[in-house]
XYZ file of N, CA and C in Angstrom:
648
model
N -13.505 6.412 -10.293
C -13.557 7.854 -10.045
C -12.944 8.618 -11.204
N -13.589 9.622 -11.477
C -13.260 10.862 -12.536
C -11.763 11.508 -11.859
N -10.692 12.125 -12.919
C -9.879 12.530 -12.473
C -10.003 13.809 -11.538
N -11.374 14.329 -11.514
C -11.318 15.328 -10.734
C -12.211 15.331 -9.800
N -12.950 14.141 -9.335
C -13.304 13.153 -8.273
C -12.021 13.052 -7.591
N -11.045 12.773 -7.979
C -9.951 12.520 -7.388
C -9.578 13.475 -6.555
N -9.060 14.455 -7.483
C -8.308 15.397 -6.815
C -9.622 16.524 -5.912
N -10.538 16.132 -6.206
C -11.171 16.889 -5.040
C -11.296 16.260 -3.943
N -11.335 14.748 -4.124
C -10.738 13.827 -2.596
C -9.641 13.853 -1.776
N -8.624 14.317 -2.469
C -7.701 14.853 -1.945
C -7.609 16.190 -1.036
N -8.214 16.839 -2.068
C -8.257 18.599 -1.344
C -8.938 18.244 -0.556
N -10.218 17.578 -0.342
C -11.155 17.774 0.818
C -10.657 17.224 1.907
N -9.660 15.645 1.864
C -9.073 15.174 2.675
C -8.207 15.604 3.223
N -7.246 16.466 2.517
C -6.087 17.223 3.202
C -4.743 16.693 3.318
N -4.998 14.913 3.183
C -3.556 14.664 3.852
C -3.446 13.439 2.933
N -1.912 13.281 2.311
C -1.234 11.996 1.363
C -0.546 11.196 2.435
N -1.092 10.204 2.617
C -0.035 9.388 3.451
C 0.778 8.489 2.593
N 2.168 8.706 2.669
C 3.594 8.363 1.778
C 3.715 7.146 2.646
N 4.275 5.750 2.143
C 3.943 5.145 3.061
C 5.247 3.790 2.213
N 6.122 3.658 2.781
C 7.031 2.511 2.530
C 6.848 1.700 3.069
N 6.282 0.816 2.857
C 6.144 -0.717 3.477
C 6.191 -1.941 2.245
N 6.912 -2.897 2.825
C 7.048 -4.139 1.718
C 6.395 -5.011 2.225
N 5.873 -5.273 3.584
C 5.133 -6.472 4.305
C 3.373 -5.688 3.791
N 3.001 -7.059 2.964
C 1.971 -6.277 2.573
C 0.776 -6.436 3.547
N 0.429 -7.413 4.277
C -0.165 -7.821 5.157
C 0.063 -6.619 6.241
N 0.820 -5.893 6.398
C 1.064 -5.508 7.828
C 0.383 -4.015 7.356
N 0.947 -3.783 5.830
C 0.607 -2.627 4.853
C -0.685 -2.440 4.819
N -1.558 -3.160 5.181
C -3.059 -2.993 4.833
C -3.163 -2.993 6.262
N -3.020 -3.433 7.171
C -3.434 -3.178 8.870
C -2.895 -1.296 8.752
N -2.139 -1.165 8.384
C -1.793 0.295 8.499
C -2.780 1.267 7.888
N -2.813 0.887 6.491
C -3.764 1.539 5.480
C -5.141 1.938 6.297
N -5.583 0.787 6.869
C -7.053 0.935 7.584
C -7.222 1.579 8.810
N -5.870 1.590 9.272
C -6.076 2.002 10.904
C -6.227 3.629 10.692
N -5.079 3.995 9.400
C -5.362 5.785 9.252
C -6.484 5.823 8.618
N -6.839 5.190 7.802
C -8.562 5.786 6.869
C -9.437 5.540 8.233
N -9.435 4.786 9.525
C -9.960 4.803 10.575
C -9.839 6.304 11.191
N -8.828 6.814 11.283
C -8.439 8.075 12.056
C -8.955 9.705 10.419
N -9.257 8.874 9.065
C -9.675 9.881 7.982
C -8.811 10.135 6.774
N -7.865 9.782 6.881
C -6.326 9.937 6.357
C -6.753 8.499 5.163
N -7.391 9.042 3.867
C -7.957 8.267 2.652
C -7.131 8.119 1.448
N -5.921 9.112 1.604
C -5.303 9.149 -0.254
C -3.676 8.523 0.688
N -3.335 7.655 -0.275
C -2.283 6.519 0.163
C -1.167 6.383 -1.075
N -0.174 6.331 -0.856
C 1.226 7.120 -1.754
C 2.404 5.538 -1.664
N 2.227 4.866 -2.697
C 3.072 4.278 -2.495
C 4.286 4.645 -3.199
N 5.667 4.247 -2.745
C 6.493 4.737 -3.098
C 7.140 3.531 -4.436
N 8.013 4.407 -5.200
C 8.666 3.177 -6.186
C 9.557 2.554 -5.606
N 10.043 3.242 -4.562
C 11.645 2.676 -3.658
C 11.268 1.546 -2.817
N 9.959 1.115 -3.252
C 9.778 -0.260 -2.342
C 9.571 -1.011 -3.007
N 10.618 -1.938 -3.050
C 10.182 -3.004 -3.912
C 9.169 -3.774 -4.431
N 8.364 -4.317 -5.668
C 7.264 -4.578 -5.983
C 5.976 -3.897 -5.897
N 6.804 -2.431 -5.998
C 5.765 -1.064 -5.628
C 4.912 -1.881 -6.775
N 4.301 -1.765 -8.047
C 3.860 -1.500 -9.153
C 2.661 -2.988 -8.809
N 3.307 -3.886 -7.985
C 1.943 -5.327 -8.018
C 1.855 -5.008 -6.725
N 1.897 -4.171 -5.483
C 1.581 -4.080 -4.588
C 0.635 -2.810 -4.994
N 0.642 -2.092 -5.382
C -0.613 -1.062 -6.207
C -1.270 -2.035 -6.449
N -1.143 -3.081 -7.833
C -1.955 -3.311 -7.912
C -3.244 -4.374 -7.418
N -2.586 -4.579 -6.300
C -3.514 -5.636 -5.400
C -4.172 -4.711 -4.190
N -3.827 -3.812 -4.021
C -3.933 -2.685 -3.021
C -5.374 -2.013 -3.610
N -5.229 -1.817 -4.763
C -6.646 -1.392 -5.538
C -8.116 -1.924 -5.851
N -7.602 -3.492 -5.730
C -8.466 -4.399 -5.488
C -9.113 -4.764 -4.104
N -8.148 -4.320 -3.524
C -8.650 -5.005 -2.058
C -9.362 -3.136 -0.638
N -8.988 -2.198 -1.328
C -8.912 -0.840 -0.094
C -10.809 -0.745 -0.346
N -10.989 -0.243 0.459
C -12.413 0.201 0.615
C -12.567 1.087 -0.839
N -13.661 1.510 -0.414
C -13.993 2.370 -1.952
C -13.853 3.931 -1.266
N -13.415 4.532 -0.520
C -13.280 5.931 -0.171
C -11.347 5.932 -0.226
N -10.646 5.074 -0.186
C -9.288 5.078 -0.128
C -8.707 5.106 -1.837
N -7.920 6.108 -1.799
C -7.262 6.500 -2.988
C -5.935 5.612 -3.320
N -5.222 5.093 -4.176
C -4.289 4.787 -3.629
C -3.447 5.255 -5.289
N -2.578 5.686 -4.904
C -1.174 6.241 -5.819
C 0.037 6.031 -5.774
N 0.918 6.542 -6.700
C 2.230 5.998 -6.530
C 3.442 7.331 -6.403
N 4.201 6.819 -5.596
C 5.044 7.821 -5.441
C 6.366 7.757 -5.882
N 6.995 8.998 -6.192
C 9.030 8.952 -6.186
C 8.671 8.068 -7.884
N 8.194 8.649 -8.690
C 7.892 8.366 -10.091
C 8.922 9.522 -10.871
N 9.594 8.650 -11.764
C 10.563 9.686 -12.409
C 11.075 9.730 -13.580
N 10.384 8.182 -14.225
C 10.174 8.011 -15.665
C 8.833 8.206 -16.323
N 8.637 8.011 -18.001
C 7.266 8.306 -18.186
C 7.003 6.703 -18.250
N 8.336 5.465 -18.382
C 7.627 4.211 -18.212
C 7.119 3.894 -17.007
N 7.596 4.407 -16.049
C 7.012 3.797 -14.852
C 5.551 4.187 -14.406
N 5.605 5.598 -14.903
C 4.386 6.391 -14.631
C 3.345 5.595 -15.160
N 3.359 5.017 -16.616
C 2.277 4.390 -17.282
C 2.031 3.146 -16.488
N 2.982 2.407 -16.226
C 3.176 1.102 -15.525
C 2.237 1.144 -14.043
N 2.196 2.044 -13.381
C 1.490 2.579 -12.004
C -0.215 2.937 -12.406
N -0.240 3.285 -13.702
C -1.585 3.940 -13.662
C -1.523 2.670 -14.345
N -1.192 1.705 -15.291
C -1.838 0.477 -15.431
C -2.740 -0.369 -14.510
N -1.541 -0.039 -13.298
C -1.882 -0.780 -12.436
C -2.743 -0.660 -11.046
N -3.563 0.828 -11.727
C -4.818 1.615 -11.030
C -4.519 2.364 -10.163
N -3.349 2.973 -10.330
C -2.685 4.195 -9.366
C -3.710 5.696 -9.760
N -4.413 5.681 -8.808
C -5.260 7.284 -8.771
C -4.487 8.401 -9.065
N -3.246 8.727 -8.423
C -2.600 9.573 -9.211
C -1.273 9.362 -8.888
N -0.583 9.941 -9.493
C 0.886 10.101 -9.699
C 2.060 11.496 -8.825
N 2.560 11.166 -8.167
C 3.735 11.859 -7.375
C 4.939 11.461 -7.824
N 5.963 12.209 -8.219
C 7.203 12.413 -8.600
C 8.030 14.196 -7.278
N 9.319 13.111 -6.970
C 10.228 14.248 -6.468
C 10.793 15.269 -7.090
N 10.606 14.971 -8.640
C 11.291 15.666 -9.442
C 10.431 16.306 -10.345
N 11.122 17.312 -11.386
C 9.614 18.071 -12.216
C 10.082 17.286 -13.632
N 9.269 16.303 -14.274
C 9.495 15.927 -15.622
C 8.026 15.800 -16.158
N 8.424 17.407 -17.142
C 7.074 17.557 -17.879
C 6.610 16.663 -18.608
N 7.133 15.476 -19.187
C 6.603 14.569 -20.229
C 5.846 13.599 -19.120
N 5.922 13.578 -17.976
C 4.912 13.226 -17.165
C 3.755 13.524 -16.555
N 4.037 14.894 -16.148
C 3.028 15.756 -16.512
C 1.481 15.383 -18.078
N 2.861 15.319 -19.333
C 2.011 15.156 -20.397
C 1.077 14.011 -20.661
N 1.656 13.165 -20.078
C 1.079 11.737 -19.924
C -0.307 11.135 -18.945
N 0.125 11.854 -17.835
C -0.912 11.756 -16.717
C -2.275 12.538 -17.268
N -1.831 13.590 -18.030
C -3.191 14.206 -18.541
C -4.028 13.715 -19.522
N -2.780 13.122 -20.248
C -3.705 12.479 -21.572
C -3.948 11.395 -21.351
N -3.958 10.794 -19.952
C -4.188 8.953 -19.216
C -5.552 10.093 -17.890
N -5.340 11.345 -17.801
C -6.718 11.427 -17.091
C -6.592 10.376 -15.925
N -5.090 11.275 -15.273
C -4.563 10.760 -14.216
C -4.152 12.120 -13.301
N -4.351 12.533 -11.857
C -3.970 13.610 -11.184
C -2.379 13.184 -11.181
N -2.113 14.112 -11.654
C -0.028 14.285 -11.398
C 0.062 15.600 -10.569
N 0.806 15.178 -9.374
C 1.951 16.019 -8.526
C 3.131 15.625 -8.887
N 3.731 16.569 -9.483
C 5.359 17.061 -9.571
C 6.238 17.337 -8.407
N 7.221 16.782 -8.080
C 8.076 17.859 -7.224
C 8.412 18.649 -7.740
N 9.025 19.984 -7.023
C 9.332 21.030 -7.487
C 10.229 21.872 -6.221
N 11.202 22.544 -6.747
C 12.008 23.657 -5.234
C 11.511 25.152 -5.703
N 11.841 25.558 -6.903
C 12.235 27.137 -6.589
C 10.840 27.572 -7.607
N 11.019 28.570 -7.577
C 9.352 29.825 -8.112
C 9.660 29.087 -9.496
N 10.808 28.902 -10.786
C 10.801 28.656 -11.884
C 10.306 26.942 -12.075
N 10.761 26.016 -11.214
C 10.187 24.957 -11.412
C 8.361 24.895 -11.124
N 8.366 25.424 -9.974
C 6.860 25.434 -9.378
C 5.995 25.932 -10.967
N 6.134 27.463 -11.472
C 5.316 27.698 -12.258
C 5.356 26.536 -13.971
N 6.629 26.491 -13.890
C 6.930 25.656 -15.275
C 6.070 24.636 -15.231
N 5.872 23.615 -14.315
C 4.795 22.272 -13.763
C 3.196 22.770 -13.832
N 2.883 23.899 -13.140
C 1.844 24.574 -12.863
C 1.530 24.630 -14.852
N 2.046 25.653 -15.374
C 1.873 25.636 -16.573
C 1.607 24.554 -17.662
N 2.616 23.811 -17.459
C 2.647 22.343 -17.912
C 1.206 21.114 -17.900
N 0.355 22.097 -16.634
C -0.778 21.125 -16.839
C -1.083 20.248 -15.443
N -0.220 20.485 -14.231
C 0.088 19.786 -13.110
C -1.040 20.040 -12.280
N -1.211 18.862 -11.413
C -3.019 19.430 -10.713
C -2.634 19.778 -9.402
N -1.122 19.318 -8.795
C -1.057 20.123 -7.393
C 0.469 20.063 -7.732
N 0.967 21.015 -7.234
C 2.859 21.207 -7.023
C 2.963 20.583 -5.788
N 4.065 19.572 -6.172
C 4.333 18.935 -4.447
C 5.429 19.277 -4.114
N 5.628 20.079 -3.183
C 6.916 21.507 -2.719
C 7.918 20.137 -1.786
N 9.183 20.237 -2.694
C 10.316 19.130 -1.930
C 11.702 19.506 -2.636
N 12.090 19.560 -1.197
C 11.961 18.920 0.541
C 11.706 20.283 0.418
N 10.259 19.807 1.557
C 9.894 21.529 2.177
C 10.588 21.393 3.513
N 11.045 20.639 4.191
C 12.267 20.692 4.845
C 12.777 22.137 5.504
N 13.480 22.579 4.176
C 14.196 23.690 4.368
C 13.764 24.650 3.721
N 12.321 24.713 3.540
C 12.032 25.877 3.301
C 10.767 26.873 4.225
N 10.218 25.721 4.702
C 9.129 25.992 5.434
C 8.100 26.468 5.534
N 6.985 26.911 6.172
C 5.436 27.227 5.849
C 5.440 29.122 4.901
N 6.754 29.992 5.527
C 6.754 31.061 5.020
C 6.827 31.169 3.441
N 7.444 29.848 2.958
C 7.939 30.069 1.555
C 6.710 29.944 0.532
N 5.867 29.216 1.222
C 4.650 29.177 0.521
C 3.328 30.082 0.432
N 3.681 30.840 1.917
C 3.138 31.956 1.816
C 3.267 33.251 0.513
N 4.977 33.008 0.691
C 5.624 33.989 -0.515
C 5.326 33.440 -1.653
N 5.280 32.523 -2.159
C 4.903 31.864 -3.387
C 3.764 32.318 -3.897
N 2.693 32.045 -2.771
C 1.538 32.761 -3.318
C 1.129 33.776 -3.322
N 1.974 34.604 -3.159
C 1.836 36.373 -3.419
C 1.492 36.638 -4.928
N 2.517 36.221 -5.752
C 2.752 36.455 -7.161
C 1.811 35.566 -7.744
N 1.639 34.140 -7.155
C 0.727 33.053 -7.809
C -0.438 32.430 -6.728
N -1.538 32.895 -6.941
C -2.544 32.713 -5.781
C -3.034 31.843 -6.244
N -3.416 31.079 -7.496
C -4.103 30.349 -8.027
C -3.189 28.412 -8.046
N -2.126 28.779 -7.299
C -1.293 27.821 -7.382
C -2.112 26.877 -6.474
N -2.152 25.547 -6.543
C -1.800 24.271 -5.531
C -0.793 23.726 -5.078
N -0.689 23.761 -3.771
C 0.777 23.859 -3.750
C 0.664 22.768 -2.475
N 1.863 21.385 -2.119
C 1.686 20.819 -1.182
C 2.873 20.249 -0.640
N 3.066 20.519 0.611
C 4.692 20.297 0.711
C 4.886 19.041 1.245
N 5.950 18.227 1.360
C 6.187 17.081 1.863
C 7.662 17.008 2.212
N 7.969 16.467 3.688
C 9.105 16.981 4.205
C 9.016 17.980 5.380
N 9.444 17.448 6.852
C 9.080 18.676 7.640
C 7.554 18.983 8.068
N 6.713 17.934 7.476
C 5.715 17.643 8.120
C 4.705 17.146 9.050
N 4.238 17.322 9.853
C 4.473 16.486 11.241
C 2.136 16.982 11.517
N 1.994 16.213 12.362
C 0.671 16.104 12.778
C 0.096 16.806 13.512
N 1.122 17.333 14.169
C 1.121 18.933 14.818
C 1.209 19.959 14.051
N 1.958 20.135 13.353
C 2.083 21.334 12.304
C 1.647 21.532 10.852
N 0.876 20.739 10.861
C -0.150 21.072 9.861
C -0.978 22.014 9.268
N -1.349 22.673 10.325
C -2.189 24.049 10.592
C -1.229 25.148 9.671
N -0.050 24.728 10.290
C 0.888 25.912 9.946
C 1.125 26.505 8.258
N 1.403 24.973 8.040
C 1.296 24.607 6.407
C 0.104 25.123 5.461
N -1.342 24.863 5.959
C -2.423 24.972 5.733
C -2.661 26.558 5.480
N -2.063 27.151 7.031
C -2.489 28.724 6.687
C -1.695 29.232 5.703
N -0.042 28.704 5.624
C 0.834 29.541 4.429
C 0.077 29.202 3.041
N -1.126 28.516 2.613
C -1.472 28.485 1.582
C -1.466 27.283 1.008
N -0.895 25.823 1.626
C -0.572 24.545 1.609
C -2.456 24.606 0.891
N -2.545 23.226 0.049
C -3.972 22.791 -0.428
C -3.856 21.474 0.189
N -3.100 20.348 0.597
C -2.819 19.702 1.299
C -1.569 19.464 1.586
N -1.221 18.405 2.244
C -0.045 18.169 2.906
C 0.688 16.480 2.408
N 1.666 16.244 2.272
C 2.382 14.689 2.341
C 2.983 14.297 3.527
N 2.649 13.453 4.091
C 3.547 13.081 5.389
C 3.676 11.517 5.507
N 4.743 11.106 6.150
C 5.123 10.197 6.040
C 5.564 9.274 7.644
N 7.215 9.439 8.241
C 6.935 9.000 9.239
C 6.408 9.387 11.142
N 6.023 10.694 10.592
C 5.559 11.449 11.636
C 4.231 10.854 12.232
N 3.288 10.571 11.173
C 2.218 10.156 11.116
C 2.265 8.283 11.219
N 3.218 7.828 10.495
C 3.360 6.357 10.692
C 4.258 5.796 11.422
N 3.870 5.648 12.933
C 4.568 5.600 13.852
C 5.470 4.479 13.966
N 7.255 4.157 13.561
C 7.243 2.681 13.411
C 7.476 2.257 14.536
N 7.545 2.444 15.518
C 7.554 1.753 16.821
C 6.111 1.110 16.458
N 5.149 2.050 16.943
C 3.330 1.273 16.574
C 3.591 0.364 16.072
N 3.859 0.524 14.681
C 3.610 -0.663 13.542
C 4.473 -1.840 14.097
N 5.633 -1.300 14.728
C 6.536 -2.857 15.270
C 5.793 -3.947 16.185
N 5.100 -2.883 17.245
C 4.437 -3.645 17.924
C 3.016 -3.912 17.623
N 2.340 -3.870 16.270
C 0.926 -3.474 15.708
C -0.058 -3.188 16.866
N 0.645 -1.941 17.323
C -0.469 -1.073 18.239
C -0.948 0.205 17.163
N -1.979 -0.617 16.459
C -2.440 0.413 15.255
C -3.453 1.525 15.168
N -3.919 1.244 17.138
C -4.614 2.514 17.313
C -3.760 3.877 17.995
N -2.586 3.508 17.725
C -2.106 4.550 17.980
C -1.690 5.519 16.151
N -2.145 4.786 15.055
C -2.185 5.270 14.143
C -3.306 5.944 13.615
N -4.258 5.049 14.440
C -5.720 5.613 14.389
C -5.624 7.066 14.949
N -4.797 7.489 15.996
C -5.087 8.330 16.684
C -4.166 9.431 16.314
N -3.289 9.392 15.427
C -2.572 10.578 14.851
C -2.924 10.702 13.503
N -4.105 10.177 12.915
C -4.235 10.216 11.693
C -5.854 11.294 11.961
N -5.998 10.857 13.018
C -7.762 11.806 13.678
C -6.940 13.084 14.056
N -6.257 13.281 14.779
C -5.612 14.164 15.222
C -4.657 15.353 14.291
N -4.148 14.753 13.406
C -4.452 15.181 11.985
C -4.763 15.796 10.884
N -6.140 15.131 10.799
C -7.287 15.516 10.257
C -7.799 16.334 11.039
N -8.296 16.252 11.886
C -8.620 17.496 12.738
C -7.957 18.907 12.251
N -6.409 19.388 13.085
C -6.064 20.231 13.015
C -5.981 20.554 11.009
N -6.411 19.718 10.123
C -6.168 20.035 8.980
C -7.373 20.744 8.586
N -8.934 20.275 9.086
C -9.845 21.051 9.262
C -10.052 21.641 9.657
N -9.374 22.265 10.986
C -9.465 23.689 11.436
C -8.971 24.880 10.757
N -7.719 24.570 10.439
C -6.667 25.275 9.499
C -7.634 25.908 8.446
N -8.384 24.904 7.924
C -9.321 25.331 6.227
C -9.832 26.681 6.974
N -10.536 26.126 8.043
C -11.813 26.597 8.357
C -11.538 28.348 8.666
N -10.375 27.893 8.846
C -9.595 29.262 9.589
C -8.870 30.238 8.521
N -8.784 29.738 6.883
C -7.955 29.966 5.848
C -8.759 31.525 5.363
């Protein structure tokens, strides 16, 4: 896929599922049960150990509609190391423009984290294909509303405080998609691999994430 194959798979999909798991076997029963429920772009994190060969076996093996990326990226070695290893795009908590610089000239989608109006536009400027708003936590669906007063042209996607219910909410303040993590990945489910109950908050979801558009 073209880098902007990508990121229009994303926008159209709506939703990053962030996803810490080290059991990789159990990691792919998960992976499938949400691309079952629609939930296609998949975020692995660096904080899990053997993130970088679990990408890259993950890439080899996901259907061909499943995205898969790396998350909590905060060097420019690691960044290269992830897209070596066929990471679709790149998520970082933090804003480091020389990653930014890299992902573009590797013709890789980079999300930045970012908190306040000066980081958001600095990333935006920098070349960034969506701002990933963290911890939206504590800032909530209004702040993004306000954000895009001054900057309408922004992509903006929060992660933190996100939940399968409130999606909509996100969506109308101007959200282009959303990151979520254990709201959506139920670990009780996964303990007991009752994985249609992942199926069923990942439809549920998607749903209210398509209404939201529809309603934008």
């Amino acid at each position: 896929m073209t880098k902007q194959e990508v990121l229009d798979h994303i926008l159209s999909t709506g939703v990053v599922a962030v996803i810490r798991m080290k059991d990789t076997q159990r990691l792919k029963r998960v992976i499938e049960a949400i691309r079952l429920g629609g939930v296609k772009s998949i975020e692995i994190t660096m904080t899990v150990p053997g993130a970088v060969q679990i990408i890259a076996d993950l890439v080899k093996t996901v259907p061909d509609d499943v995205l898969v990326g790396a998350g909590t990226v905060t060097e420019v070695e690691t960044a290269n190391k992830v897209i070596d290893a066929g990471a679709k795009f790149v998520v970082g908590p933090i804003l480091n423009v020389d990653i930014i610089k890299l992902c573009n000239q590797r013709g890789v989608v980079i999300m930045p984290g970012c908190y306040t109006p000066t980081e958001i536009f600095t990333a935006w400027k920098a070349g960034a294909d969506i701002i990933k708003v963290f911890p939206a936590t504590s800032l909530g669906p209004k702040y993004f509303k306000d954000i895009r007063g001054p900057f309408p042209d922004l992509r903006l996607l929060p992660t933190g405080g996100v939940s399968v219910d409130n999606v909509g909410e996100w969506i109308a303040a101007g959200a282009v998609a959303v990151g979520i993590g254990s709201d959506l990945l139920d670990k009780k489910a996964i303990d007991e691999e009752r994985y249609e109950v992942l199926t069923e908050r990942a439809k549920r979801m998607v749903e209210n994430f398509v209404k939201a558009k529809k309603g934008f």
